[in-house]
mmCIF file of C-alpha atoms in Angstrom:
data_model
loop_
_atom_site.group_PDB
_atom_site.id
_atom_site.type_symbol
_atom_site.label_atom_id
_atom_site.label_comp_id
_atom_site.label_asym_id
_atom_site.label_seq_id
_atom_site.Cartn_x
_atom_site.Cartn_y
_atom_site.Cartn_z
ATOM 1 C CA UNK A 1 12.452 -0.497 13.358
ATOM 2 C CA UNK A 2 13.758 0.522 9.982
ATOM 3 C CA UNK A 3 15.142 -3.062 9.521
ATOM 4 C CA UNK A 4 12.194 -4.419 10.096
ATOM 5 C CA UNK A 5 10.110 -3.268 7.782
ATOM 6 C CA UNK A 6 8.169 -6.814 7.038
ATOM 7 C CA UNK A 7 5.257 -5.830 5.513
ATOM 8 C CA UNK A 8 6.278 -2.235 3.919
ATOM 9 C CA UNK A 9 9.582 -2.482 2.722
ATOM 10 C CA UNK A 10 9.073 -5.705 0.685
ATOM 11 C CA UNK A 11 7.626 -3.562 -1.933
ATOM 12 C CA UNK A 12 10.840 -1.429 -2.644
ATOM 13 C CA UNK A 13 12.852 -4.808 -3.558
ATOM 14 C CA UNK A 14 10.392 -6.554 -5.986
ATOM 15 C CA UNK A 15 8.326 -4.490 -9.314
ATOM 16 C CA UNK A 16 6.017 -6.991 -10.645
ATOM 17 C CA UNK A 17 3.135 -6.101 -13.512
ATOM 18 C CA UNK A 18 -0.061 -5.978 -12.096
ATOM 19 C CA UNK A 19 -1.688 -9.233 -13.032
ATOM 20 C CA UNK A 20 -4.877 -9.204 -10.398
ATOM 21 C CA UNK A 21 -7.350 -8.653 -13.385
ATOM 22 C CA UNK A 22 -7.271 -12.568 -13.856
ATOM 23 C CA UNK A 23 -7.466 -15.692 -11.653
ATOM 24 C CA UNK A 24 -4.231 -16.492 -11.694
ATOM 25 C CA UNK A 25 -2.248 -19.616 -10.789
ATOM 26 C CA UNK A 26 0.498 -17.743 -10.086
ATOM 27 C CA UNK A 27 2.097 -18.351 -6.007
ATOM 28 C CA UNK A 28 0.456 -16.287 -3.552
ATOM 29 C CA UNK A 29 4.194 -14.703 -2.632
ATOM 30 C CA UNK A 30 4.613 -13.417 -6.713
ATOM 31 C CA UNK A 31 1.077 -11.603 -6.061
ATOM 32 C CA UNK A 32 0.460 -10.264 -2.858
ATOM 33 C CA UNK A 33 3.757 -10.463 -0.803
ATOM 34 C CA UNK A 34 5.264 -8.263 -3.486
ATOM 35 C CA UNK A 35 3.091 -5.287 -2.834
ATOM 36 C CA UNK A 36 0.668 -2.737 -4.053
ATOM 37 C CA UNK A 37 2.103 -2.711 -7.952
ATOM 38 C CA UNK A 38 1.866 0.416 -10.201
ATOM 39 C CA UNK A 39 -1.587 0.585 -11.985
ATOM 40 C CA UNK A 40 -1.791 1.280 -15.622
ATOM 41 C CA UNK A 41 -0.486 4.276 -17.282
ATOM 42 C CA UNK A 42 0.617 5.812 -13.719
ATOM 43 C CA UNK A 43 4.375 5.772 -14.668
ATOM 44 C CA UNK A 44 4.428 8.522 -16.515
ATOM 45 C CA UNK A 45 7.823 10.184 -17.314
ATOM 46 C CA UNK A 46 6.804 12.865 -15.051
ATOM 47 C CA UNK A 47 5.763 10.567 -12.369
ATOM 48 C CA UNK A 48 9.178 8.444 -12.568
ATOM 49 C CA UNK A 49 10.917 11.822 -12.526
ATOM 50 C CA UNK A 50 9.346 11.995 -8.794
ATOM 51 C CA UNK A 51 10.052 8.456 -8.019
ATOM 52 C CA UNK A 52 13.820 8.548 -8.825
ATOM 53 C CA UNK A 53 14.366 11.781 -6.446
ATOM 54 C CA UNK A 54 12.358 10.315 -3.945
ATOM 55 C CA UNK A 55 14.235 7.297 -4.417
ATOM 56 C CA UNK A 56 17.440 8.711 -4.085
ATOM 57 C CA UNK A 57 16.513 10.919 -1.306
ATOM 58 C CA UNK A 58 15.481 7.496 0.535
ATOM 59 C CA UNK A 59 18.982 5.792 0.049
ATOM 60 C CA UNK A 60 20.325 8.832 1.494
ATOM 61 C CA UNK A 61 17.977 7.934 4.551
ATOM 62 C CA UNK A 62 16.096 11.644 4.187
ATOM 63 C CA UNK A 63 12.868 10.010 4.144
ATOM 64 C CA UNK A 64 10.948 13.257 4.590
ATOM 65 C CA UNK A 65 12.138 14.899 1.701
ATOM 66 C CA UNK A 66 11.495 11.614 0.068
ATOM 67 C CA UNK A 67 8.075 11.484 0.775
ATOM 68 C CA UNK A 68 7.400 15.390 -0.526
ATOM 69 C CA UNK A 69 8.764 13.756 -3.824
ATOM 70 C CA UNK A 70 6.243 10.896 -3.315
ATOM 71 C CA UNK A 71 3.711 13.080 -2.754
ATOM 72 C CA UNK A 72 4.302 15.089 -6.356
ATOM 73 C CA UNK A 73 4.390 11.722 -8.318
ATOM 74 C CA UNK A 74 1.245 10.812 -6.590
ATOM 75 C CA UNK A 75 -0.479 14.126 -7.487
ATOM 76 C CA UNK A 76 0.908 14.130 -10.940
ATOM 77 C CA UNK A 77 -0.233 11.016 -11.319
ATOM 78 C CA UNK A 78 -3.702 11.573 -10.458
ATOM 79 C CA UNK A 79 -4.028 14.553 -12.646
ATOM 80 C CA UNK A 80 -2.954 12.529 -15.159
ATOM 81 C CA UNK A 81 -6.089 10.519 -14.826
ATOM 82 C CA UNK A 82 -4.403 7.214 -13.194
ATOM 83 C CA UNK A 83 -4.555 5.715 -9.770
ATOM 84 C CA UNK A 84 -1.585 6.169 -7.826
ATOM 85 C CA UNK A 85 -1.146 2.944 -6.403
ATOM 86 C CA UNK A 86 2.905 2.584 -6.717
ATOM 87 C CA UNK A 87 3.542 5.976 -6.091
ATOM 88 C CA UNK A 88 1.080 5.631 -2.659
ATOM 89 C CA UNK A 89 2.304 2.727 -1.764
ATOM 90 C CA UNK A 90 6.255 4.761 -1.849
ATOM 91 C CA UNK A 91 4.756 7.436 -0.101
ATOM 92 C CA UNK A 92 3.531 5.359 2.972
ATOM 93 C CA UNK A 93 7.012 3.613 2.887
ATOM 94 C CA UNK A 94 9.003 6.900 3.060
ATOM 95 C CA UNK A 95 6.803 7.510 6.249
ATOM 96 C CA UNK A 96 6.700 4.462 7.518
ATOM 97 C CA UNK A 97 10.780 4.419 7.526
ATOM 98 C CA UNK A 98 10.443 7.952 9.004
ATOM 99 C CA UNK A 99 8.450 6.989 12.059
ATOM 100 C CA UNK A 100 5.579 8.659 10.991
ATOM 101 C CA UNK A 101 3.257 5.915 11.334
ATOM 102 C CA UNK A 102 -0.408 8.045 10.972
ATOM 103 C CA UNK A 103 1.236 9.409 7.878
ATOM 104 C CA UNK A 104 1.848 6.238 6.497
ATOM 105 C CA UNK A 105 -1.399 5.039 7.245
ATOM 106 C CA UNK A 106 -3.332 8.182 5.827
ATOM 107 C CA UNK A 107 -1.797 7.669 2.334
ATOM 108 C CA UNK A 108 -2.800 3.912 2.225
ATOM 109 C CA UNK A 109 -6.349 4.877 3.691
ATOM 110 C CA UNK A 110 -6.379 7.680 0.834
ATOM 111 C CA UNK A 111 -5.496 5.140 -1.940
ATOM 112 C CA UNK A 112 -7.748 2.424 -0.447
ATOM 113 C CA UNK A 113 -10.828 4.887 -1.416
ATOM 114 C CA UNK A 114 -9.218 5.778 -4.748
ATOM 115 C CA UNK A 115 -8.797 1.964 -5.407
ATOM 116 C CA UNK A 116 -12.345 1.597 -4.268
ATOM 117 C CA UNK A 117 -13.763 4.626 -6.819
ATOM 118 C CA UNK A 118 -12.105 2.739 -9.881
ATOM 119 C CA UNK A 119 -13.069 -0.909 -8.960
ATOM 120 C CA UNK A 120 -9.323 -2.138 -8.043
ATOM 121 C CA UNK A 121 -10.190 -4.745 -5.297
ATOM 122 C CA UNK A 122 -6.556 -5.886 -4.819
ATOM 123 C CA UNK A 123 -5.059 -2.889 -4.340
ATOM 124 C CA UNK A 124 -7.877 -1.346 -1.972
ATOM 125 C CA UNK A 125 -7.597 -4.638 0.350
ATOM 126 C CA UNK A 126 -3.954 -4.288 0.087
ATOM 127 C CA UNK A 127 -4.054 -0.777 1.099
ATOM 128 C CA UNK A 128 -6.633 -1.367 3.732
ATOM 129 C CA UNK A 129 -5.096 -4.112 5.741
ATOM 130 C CA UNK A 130 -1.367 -2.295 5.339
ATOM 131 C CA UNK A 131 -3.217 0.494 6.892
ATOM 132 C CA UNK A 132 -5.052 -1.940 9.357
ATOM 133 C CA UNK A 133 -1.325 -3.046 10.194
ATOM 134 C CA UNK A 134 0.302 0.515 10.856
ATOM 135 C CA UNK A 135 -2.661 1.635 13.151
ATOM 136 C CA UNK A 136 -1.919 -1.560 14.990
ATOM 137 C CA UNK A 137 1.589 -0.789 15.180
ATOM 138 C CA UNK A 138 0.686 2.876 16.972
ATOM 139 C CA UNK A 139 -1.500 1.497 19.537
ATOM 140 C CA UNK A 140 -4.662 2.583 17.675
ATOM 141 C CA UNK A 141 -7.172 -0.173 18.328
ATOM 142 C CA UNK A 142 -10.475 1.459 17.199
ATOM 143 C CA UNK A 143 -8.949 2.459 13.802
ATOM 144 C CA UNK A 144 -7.552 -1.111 13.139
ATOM 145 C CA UNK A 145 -11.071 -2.679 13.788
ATOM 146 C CA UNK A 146 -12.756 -0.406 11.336
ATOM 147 C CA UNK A 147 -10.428 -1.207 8.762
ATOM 148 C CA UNK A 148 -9.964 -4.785 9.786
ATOM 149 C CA UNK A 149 -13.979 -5.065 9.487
ATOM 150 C CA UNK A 150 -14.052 -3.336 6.012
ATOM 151 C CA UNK A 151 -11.228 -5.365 4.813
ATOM 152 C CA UNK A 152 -13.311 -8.814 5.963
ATOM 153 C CA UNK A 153 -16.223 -6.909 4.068
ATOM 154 C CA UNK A 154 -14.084 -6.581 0.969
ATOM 155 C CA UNK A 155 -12.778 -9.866 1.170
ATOM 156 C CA UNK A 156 -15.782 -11.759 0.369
ATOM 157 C CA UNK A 157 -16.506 -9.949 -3.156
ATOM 158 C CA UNK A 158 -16.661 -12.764 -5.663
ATOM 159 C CA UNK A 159 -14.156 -10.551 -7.408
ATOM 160 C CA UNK A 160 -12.040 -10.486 -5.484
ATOM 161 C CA UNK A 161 -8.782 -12.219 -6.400
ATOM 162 C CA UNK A 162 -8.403 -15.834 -4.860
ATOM 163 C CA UNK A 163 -4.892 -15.954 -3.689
ATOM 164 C CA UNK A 164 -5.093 -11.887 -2.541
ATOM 165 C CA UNK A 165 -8.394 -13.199 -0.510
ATOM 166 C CA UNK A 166 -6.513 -16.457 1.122
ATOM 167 C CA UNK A 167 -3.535 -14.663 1.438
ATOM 168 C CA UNK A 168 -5.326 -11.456 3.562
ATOM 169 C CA UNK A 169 -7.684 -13.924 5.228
ATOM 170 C CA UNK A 170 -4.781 -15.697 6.541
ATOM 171 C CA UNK A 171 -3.041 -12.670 7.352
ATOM 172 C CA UNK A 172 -5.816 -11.229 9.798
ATOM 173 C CA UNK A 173 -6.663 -14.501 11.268
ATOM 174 C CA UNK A 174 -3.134 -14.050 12.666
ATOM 175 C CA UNK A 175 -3.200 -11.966 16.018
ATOM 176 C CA UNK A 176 1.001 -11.152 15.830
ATOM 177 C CA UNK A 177 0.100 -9.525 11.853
ATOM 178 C CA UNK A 178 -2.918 -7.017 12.661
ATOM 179 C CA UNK A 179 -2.953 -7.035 16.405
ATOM 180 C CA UNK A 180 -5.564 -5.019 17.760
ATOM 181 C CA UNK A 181 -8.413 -5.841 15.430
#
């Protein structure tokens, strides 16, 4: 399972700026295959101080400790006034690669409403269809509908990004990606 972490783990390998706020002509893979990115300001030195120990507890394969370090750069983070998108999206992947699956899916459904409360449309379908994806993945079929149905909702906001819409659209139009919706 940890080796196949398709749609989790690809965030860990590639840091990209954020660059929803525009249209962009950019390939759907540079945008949304890359993962939920860091939002501005959240990479504080505090917050990075976090990340590191959570990344080296990770490499070490102590994912729960990892995710307690997570967890601080995600609180710092929000009490210094930014969305913690990056630092969510590390915390879901430290649980996710710890078998925890309704962990994992708990932070993403967490940052999905903070995304939502700040107008971040990427990131909140992002979160909500990687959370769609993990209840899937533990058998829970009423919680993947919900999510899958507010995702579709989300999806067809004129603001929403054009390749993150095509891209997600695809995604849950595929039975073997979101399973149980």
């Amino acid at each position: 399972m940890r080796t196949a972490l398709t749609l989790l783990a690809v965030a860990t390998a590639v840091v990209a700026p954020n660059s929803y706020s525009a249209q962009s002509a950019e390939p759907v893979a540079a945008i949304v295959r890359s993962s939920i990115q860091e939002s501005e300001g959240e990479l504080s030195s505090a917050v990075q101080l976090h990340i590191d120990k959570g990344d080296a507890l990770s490499s070490q394969l102590r994912f729960t400790a990892a995710a307690r370090e997570y967890q601080r750069a995600a609180d710092i983070a929000r009490r210094e006034g930014h969305l913690p998108s990056w630092t969510s999206w590390k915390l879901a992947n430290a649980h996710f690669n710890d078998d925890n699956l309704m962990a994992a899916a708990t932070a993403l459904d967490r940052l999905a409403d903070e995304a939502s409360l700040v107008g971040d449309l990427p990131t909140e379908a992002l979160a909500i269809y990687n959370s769609a994806w993990l209840y899937s993945k533990a058998g829970r079929r009423t919680e993947t509908a919900t999510r899958v149905t507010r995702l579709k909702g989300l999806l067809r906001s004129r603001y929403m990004p054009i390749a993150v819409r095509d891209d997600l659209l695809g995604r849950i139009d595929v039975p073997a990606d979101v399973a149980a919706f």
